Coordinates of C-alpha atoms and ligand atoms in Angstrom, one line a residue:
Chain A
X1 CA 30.3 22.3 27.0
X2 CA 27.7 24.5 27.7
X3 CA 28.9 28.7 27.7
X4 CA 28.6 29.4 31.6
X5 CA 29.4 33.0 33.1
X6 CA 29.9 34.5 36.7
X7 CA 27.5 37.6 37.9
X8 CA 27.3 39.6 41.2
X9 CA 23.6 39.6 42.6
X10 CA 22.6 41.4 44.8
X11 CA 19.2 40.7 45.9
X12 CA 16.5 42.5 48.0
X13 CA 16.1 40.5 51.1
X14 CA 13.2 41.5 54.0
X15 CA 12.1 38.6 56.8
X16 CA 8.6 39.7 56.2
X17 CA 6.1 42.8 55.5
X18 CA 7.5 44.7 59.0
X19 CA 10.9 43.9 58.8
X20 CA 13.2 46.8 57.6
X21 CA 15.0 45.1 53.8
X22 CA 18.2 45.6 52.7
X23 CA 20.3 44.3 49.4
X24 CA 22.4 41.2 50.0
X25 CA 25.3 40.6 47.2
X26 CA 25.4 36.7 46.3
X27 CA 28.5 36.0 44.1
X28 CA 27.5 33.3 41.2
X29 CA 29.8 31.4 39.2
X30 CA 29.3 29.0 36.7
X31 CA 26.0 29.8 35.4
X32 CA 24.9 28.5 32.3
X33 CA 23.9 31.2 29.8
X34 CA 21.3 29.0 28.7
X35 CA 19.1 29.1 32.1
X36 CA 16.1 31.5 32.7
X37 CA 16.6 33.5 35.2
X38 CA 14.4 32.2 37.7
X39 CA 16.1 28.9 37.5
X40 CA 19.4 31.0 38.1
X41 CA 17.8 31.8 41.6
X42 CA 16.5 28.0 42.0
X43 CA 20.5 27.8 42.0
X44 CA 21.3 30.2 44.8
X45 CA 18.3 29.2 46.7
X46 CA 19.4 25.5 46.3
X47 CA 23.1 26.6 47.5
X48 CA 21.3 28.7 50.5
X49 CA 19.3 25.7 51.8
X50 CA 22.2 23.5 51.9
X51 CA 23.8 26.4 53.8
X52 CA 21.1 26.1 56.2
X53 CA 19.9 29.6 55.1
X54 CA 16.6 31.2 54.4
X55 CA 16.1 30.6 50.5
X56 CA 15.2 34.1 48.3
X57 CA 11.2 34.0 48.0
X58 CA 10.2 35.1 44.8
X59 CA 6.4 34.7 43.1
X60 CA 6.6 32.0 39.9
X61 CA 4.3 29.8 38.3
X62 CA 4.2 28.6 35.2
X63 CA 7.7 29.9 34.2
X64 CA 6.1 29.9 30.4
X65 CA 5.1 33.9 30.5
X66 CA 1.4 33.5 30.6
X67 CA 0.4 33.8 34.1
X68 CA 1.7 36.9 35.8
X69 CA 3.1 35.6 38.7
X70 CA 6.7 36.1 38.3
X71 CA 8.7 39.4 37.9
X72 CA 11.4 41.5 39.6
X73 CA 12.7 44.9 39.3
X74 CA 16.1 44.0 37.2
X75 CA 18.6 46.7 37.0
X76 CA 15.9 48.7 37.4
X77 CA 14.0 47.2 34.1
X78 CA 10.6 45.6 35.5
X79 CA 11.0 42.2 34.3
X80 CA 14.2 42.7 33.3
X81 CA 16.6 44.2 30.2
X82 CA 14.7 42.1 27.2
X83 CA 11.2 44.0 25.9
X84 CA 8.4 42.1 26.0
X85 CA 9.3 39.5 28.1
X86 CA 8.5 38.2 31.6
X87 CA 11.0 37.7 34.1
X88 CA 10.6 34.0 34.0
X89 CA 11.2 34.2 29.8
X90 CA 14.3 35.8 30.6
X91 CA 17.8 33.7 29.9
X92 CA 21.6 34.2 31.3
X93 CA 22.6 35.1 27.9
X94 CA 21.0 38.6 28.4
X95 CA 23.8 39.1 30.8
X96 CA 27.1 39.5 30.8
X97 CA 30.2 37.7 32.3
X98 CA 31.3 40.1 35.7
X99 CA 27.7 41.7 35.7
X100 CA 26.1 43.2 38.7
X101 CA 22.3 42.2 38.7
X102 CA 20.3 44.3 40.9
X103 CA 17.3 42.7 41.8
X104 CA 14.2 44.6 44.1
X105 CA 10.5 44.0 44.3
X106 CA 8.0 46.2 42.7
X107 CA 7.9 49.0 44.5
X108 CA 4.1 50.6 45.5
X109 CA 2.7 51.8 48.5
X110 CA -0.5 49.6 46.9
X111 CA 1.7 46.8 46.7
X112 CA 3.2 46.2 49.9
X113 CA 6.3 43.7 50.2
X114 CA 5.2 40.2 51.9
X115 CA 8.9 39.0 51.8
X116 CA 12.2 39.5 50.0
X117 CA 10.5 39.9 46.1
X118 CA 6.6 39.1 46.6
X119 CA 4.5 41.2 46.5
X120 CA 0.9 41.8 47.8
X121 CA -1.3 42.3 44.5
X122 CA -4.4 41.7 46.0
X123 CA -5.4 45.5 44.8
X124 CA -6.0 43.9 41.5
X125 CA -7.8 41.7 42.3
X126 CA -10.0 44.6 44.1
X127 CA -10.1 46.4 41.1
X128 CA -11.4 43.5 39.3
X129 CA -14.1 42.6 41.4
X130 CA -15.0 46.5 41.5
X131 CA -16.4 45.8 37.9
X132 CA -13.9 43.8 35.8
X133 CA -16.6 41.5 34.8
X134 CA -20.1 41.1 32.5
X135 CA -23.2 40.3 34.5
X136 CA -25.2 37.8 32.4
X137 CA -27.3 34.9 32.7
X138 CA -25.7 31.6 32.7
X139 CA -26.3 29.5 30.2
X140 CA -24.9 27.6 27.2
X141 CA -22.4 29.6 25.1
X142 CA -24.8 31.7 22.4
X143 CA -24.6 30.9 18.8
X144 CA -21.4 33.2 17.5
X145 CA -22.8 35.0 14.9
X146 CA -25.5 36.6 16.4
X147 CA -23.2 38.8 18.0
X148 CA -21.4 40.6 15.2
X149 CA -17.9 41.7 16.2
X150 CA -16.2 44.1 13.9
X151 CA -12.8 42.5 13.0
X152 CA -10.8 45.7 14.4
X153 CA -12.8 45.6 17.1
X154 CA -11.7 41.8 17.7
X155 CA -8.1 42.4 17.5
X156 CA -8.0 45.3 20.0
X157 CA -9.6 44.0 22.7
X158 CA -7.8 40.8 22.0
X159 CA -4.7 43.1 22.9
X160 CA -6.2 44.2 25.5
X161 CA -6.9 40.8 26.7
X162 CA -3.3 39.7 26.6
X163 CA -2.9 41.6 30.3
X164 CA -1.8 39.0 32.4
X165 CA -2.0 41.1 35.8
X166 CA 1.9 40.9 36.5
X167 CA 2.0 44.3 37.9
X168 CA 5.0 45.4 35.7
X169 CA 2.8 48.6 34.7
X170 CA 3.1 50.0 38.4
X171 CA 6.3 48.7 39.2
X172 CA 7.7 50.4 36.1
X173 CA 6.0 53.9 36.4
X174 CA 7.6 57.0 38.2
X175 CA 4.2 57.7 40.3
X176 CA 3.3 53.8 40.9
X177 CA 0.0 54.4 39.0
X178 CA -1.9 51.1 37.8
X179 CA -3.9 52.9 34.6
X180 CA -2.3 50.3 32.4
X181 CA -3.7 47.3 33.7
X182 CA -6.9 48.9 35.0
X183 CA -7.7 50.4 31.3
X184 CA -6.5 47.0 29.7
X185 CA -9.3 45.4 31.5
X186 CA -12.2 48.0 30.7
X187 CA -10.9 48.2 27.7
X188 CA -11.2 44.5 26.3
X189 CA -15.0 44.9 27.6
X190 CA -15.3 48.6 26.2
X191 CA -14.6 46.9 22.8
X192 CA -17.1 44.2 22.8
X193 CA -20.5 44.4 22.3
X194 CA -21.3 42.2 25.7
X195 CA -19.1 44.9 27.5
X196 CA -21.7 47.7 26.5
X197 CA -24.6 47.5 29.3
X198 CA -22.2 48.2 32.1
X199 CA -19.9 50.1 30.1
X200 CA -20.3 53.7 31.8
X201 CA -21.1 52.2 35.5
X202 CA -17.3 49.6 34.7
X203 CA -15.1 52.6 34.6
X204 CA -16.6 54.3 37.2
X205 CA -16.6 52.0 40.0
X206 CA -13.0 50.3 38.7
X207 CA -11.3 53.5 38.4
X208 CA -12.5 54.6 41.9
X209 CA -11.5 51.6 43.2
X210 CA -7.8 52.0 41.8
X211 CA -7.9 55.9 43.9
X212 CA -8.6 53.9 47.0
X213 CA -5.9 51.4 47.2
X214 CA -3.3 54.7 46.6
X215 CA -1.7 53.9 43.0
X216 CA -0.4 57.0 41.9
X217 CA -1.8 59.5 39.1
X218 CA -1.0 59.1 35.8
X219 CA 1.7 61.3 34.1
X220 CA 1.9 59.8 30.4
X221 CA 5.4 58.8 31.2
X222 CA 4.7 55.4 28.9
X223 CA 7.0 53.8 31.2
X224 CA 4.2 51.2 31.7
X225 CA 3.9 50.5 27.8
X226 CA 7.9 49.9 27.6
X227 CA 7.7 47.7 30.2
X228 CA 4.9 45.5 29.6
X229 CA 6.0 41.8 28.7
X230 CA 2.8 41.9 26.5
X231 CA 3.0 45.2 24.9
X232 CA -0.1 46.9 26.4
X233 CA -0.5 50.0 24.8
X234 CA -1.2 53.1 26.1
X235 CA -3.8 53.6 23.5
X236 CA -5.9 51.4 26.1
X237 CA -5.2 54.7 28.9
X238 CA -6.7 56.7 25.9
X239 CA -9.3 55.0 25.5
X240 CA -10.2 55.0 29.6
X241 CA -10.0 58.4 30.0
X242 CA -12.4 59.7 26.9
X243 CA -14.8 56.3 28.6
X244 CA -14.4 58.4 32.1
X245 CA -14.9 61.6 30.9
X246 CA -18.3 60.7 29.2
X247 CA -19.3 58.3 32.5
X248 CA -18.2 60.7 34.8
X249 CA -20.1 63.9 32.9
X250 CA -22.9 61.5 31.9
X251 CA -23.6 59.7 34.8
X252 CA -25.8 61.4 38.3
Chain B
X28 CA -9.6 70.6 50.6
X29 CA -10.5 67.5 49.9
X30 CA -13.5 66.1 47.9
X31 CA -16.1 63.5 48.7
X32 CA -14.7 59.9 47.8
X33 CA -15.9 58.4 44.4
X34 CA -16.5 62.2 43.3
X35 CA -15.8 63.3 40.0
X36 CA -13.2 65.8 41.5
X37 CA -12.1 63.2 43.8
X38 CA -11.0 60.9 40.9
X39 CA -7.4 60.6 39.5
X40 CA -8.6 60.7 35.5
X41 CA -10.8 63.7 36.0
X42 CA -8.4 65.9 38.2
X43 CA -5.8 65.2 35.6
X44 CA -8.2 66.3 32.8
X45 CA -8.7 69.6 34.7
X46 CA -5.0 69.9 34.4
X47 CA -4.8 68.8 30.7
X48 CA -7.7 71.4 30.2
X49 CA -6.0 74.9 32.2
X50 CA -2.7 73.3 30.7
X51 CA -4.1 73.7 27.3
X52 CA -5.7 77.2 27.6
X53 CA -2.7 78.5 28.8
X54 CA -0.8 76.6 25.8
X55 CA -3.4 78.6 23.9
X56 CA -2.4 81.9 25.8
X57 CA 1.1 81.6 25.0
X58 CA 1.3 80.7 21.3
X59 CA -0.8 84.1 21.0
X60 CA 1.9 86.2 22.9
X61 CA 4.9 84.4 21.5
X62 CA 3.1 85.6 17.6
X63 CA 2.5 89.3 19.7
X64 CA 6.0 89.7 21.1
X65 CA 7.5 88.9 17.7
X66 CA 6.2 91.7 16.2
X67 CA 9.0 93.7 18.0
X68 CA 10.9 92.4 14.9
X69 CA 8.7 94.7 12.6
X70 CA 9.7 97.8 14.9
X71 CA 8.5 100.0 17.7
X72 CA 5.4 101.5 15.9
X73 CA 3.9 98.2 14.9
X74 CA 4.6 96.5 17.9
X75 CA 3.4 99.7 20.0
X76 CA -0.2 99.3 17.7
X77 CA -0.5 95.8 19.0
X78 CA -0.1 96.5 22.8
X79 CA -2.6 99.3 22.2
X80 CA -5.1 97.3 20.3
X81 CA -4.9 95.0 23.3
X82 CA -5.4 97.3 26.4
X83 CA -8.6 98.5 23.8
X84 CA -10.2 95.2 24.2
X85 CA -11.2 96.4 27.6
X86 CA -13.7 94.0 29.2
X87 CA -13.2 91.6 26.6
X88 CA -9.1 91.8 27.6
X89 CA -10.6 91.1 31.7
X90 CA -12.4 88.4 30.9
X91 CA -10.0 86.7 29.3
X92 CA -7.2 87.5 32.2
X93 CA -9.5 86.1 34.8
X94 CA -9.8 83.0 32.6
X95 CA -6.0 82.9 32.6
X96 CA -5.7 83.5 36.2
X97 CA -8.3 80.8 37.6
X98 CA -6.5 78.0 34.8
X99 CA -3.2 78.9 36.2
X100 CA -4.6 78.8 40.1
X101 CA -6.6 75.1 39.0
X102 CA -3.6 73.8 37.4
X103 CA -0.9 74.5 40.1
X104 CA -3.6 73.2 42.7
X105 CA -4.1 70.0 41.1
X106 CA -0.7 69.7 40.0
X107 CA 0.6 70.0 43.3
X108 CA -1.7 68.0 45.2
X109 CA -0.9 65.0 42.0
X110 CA 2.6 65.3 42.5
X111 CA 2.2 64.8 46.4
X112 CA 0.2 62.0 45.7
X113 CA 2.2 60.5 43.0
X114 CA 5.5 60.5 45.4
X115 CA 3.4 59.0 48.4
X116 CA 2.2 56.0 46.2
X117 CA 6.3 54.9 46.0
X118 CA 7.8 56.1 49.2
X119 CA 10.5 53.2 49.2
X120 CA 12.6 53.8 46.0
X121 CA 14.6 51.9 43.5
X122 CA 18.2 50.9 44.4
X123 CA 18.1 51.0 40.5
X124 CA 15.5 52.7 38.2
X125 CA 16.3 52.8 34.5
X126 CA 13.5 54.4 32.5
X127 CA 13.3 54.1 28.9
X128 CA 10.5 55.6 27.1
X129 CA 11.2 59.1 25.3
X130 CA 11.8 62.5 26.4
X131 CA 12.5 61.2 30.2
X132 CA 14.3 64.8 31.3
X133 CA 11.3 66.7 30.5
X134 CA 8.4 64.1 32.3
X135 CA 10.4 64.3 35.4
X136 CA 10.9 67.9 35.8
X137 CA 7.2 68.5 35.1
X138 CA 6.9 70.5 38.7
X139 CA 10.3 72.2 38.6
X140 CA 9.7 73.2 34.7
X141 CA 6.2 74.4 36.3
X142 CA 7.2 76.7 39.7
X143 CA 10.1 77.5 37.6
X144 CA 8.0 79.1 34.5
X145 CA 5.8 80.5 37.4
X146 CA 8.0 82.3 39.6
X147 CA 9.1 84.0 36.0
X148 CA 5.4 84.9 35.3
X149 CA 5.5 86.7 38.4
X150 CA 8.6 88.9 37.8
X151 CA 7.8 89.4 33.7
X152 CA 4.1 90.8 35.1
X153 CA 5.8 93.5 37.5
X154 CA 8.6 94.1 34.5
X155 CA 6.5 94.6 31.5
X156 CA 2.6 94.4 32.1
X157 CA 2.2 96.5 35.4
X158 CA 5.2 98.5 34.8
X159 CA 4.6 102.2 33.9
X160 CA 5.2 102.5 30.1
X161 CA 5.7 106.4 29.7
X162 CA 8.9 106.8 31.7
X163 CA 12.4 106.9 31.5
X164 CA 12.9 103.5 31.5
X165 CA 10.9 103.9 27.6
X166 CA 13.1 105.9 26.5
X167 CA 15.6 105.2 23.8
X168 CA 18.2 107.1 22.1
X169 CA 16.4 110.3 23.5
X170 CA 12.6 109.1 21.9
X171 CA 10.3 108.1 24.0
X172 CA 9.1 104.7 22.3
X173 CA 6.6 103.3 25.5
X174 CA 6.5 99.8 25.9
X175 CA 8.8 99.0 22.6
X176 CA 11.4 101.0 24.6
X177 CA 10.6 99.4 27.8
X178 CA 11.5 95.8 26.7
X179 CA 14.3 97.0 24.7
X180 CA 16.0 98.6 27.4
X181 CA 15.6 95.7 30.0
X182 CA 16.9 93.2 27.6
X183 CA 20.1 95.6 26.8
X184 CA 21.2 94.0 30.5
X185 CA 22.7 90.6 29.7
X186 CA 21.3 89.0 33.4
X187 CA 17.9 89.5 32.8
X188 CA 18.6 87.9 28.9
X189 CA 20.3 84.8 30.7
X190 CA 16.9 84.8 33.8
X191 CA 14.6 85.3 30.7
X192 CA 16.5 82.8 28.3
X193 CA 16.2 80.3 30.8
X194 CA 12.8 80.8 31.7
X195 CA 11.0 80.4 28.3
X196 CA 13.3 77.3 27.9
X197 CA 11.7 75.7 31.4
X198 CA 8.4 76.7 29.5
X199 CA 9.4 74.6 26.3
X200 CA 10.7 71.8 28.4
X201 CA 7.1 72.0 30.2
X202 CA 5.1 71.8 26.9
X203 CA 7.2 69.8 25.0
X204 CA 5.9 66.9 27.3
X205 CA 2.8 68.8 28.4
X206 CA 1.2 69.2 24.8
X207 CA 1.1 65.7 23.8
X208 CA 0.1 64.6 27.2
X209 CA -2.8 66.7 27.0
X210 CA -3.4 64.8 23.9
X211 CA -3.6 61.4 25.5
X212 CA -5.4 62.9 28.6
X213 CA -8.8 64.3 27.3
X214 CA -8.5 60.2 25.5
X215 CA -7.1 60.8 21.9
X216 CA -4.8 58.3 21.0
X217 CA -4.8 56.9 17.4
X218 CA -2.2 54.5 15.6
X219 CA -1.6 56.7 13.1
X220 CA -1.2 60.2 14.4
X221 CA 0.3 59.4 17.9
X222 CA 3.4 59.3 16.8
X223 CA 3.5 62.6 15.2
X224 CA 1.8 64.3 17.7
X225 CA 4.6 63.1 20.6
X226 CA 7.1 64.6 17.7
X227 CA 5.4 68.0 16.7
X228 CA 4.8 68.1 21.5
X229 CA 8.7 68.3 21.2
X230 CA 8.8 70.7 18.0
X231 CA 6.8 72.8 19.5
X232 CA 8.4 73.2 23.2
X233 CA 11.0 73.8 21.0
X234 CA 9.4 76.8 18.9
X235 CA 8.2 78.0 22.3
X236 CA 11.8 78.2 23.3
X237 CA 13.4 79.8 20.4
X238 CA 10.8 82.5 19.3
X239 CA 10.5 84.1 22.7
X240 CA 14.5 83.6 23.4
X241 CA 15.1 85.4 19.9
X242 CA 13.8 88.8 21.4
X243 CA 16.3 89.0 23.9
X244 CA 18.8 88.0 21.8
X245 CA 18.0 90.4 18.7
X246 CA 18.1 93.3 21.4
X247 CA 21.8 91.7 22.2
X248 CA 23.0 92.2 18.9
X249 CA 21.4 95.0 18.1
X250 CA 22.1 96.8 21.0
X251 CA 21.6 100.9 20.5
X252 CA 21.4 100.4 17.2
X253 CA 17.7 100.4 16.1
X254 CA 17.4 101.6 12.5
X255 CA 14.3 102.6 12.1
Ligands
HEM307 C1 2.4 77.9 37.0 C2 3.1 76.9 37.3 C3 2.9 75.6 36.7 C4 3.1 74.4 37.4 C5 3.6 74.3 38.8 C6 2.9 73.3 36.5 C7 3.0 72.0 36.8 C8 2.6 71.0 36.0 C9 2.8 69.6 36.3 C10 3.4 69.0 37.5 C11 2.2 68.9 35.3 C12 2.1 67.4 35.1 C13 0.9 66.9 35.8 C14 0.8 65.4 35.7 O1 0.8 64.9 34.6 O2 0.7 64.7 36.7 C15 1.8 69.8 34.3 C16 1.2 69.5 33.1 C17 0.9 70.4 32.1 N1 1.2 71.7 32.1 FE1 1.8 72.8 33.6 N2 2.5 73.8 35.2 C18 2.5 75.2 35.3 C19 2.3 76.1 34.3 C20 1.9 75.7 33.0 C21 1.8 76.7 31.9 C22 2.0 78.2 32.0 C23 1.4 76.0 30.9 C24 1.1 76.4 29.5 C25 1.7 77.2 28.8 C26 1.3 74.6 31.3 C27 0.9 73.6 30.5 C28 0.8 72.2 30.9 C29 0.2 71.2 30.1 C30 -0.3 71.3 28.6 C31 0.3 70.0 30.8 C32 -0.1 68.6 30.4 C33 -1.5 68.2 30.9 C34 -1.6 66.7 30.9 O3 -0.9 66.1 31.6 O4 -2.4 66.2 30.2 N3 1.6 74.5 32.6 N4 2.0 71.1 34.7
FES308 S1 5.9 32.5 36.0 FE1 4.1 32.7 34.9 S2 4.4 34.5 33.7 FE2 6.4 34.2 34.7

């Protein structure tokens, strides 16, 4: 038989983005270590319907951690205790029998609550129309090796690239600041040579559009870093401010 | 004040390079009077020759105070109106907020480390640099030893140690996250010497701490008895 242990949740619930939220404790028995988390709260959701109750609304998708949908505040750990891992890559077996889970949604004036755990992240997607992009022709895909692409090069914006948008960065840092994700995504252009035309005129109009939605300023707390289920590195926030600084001083 | 939106003083990154920059002059300003106070080790004539030397500099010693005071007036300006913004981008808080990366006591206290080394800066001025240097309060076991005298006398009284002592500790807690956050600010971050410059940040809050509490100190144990 399967190892199964009981928890205490105690879950952020709010009707909708007016409504006032509270935390509502949900007593679990029987759970099966081996579950994810999310399918944990399929469980109490499943109990809650057949009580006739509202089920826990909570963002998910492909439940395989490469989307960036999912992802809770757990115990105060974006995504959870385990390091580089998204909420829905999260099993029972992290917790103990008799634990208390605590779990809120990010928390950012930027990202306003819809209901219970979801979030608005529509900022990001903001940001990433600001200047996340190359402007080229279309066409068929260019022969590979007329670009060269030196192999360190590769690698780091490949890191870069791993950003899945999940929102863990903001969620996790004291001052709600997004520079994580926002310098993941100049970055993995700042490293290729197809990112260089727009290079200066990226950071500019992507940073400025991070000010206006009201994430906070970043204080090198590397909050973001620990929490990232894809270990973005803070090297990437580096490598956004010494892009800025030349844009900014460069540019009329 | 505010600036125009999309402005380059408007803009989170560049405000907190402004900050990074007046951090790091001041950093700058402080390593140079920790090595200048020390020389109260090597006794009242050496150390009397330095603070001479100095008021000597003249224009060169106003120019470089009016550097000092327009850093310290930009950095508590944008540091303030940061840490405003910074708590009105969360204004719901965590039930339960566990950070984890390093030296969490000193990131969070940036501000209180800050007024705290400030409102010190304020009453060290009015004790030692604008105080009168010829008076009574210079003299020690009936010479009259000027500034050498002066600080020796106002550390003989164990409250202003513990006020001072405290002080230059909120000033290494400040730069022993301050330093390598300046680092990462102006946009240096490299695989290999990140992670020593995050430890030599916390050495050197710590050096900050020690050499200037080690004056007070000394002046404890020594007491009135100065052999030199
Ligand atoms: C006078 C009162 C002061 C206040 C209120 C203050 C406040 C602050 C605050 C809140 C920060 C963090 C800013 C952020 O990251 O969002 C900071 C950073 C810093 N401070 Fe101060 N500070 C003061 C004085 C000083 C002094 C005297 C020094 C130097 C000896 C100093 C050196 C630094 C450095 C190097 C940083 C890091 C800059 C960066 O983040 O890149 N500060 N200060
Ligand atoms: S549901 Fe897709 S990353 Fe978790």
């Amino acid at each position: 038989m399967a190892k199964t242990i009981s928890v205490t949740l105690k879950v952020w619930r709010q009707k909708d983005a007016h409504a006032p939220g509270r935390l509502v404790t949900y007593q679990m028995n029987n759970i099966d270590i081996d579950m994810s988390f999310l399918e944990m709260l399929d469980i109490v959701n499943q109990g809650l319907e057949l009580k006739g109750e509202d089920p826990i609304a909570f963002d998910h998708d492909c439940r395989e951690g490469i989307c960036g949908s999912c992802g809770s505040v757990v115990n105060g750990h974006a995504h959870g205790p385990e390091a580089e891992t998204t909420l829905c890559q999260l099993h029972m077996r992290r917790f103990k029998n008799g634990d208390v889970i605590v779990i809120e949604p990010w928390r950012a004036e930027a990202f306003p609550v819809i209901k219970d755990l979801v979030v608005d992240r529509s900022a990001f997607d903001r940001i990433i129309a600001a200047g996340g992009f190359i402007s080229v022709r279309t066409g068929s895909a260019p022969e590979a090796h007329s670009v060269p692409v030196p192999k360190e090069n590769a690698d780091l914006a490949m890191d870069a690239a791993q950003c899945i948008g999940c929102g863990a960065c903001v969620a996790a840092c004291p001052n709600a600041s997004a520079m994580l994700f926002v310098s993941a995504k100049v970055s993995q252009f700042a490293l290729l040579p197809q990112g260089q035309p727009e290079r200066r005129s990226r950071v500019l109009k992507m940073v400025t559009q991070m000010d206006n939605e009201g994430f906070g300023n970043c204080s090198n707390h590397y909050e973001c870093e620990a929490a990232c289920p894809k270990g973005i590195s803070v090297s990437n926030i580096a490598r956004m401010n010494r892009d800025y600084l030349c844009a900014g001083l460069t540019s009329a | 004040m505010s600036f125009a939106r999309g402005s380059l003083l408007s803009s989170s990154i560049f405000r907190k390079q402004l900050v990074a920059l007046t951090g790091l002059v001041m950093v700058g300003f402080i390593l140079g009077h920790m090595a200048g106070n020390l020389l109260i080790f090597l006794g009242p004539n050496i150390f009397n020759d330095y603070a001479d030397k100095l008021a000597s500099l003249g224009e060169l010693l106003w120019i470089i105070r009016t550097g000092l005071v327009i850093s310290i007036l930009m950095h508590i300006y944008f540091t303030a109106k940061l840490t405003r913004e910074n708590s009105k981008a969360r204004r719901t808080r965590y039930e339960v907020y566990t950070p984890s990366a390093d030296n969490k006591f000193a990131r969070m206290t940036m501000i209180y480390s800050g007024i705290l080394l400030f409102c010190f800066l304020i009453l060290h001025l009015t004790d030692f640099t604008l105080a009168e240097k010829e008076g009574a309060a210079s003299v020690l076991g009936a010479q009259k030893l000027r500034l050498f005298g002066l600080v020796w006398n106002s550390f003989l009284n164990p409250w202003r140690d513990l006020v001072y002592i405290l002080a230059v500790c909120s000033v290494g807690l400040h730069l022993s996250h301050g330093i390598q956050s300046f680092i990462q600010t102006i946009g240096f971050n490299h695989p290999r010497y990140t992670p020593w410059i995050l430890k030599a940040s916390v050495i050197l809050g710590i050096i900050v701490a020690v050499g200037f509490s080690s004056i007070p100190v000394y002046v404890m144990v020594r007491q009135h008895t100065i052999g030199y």
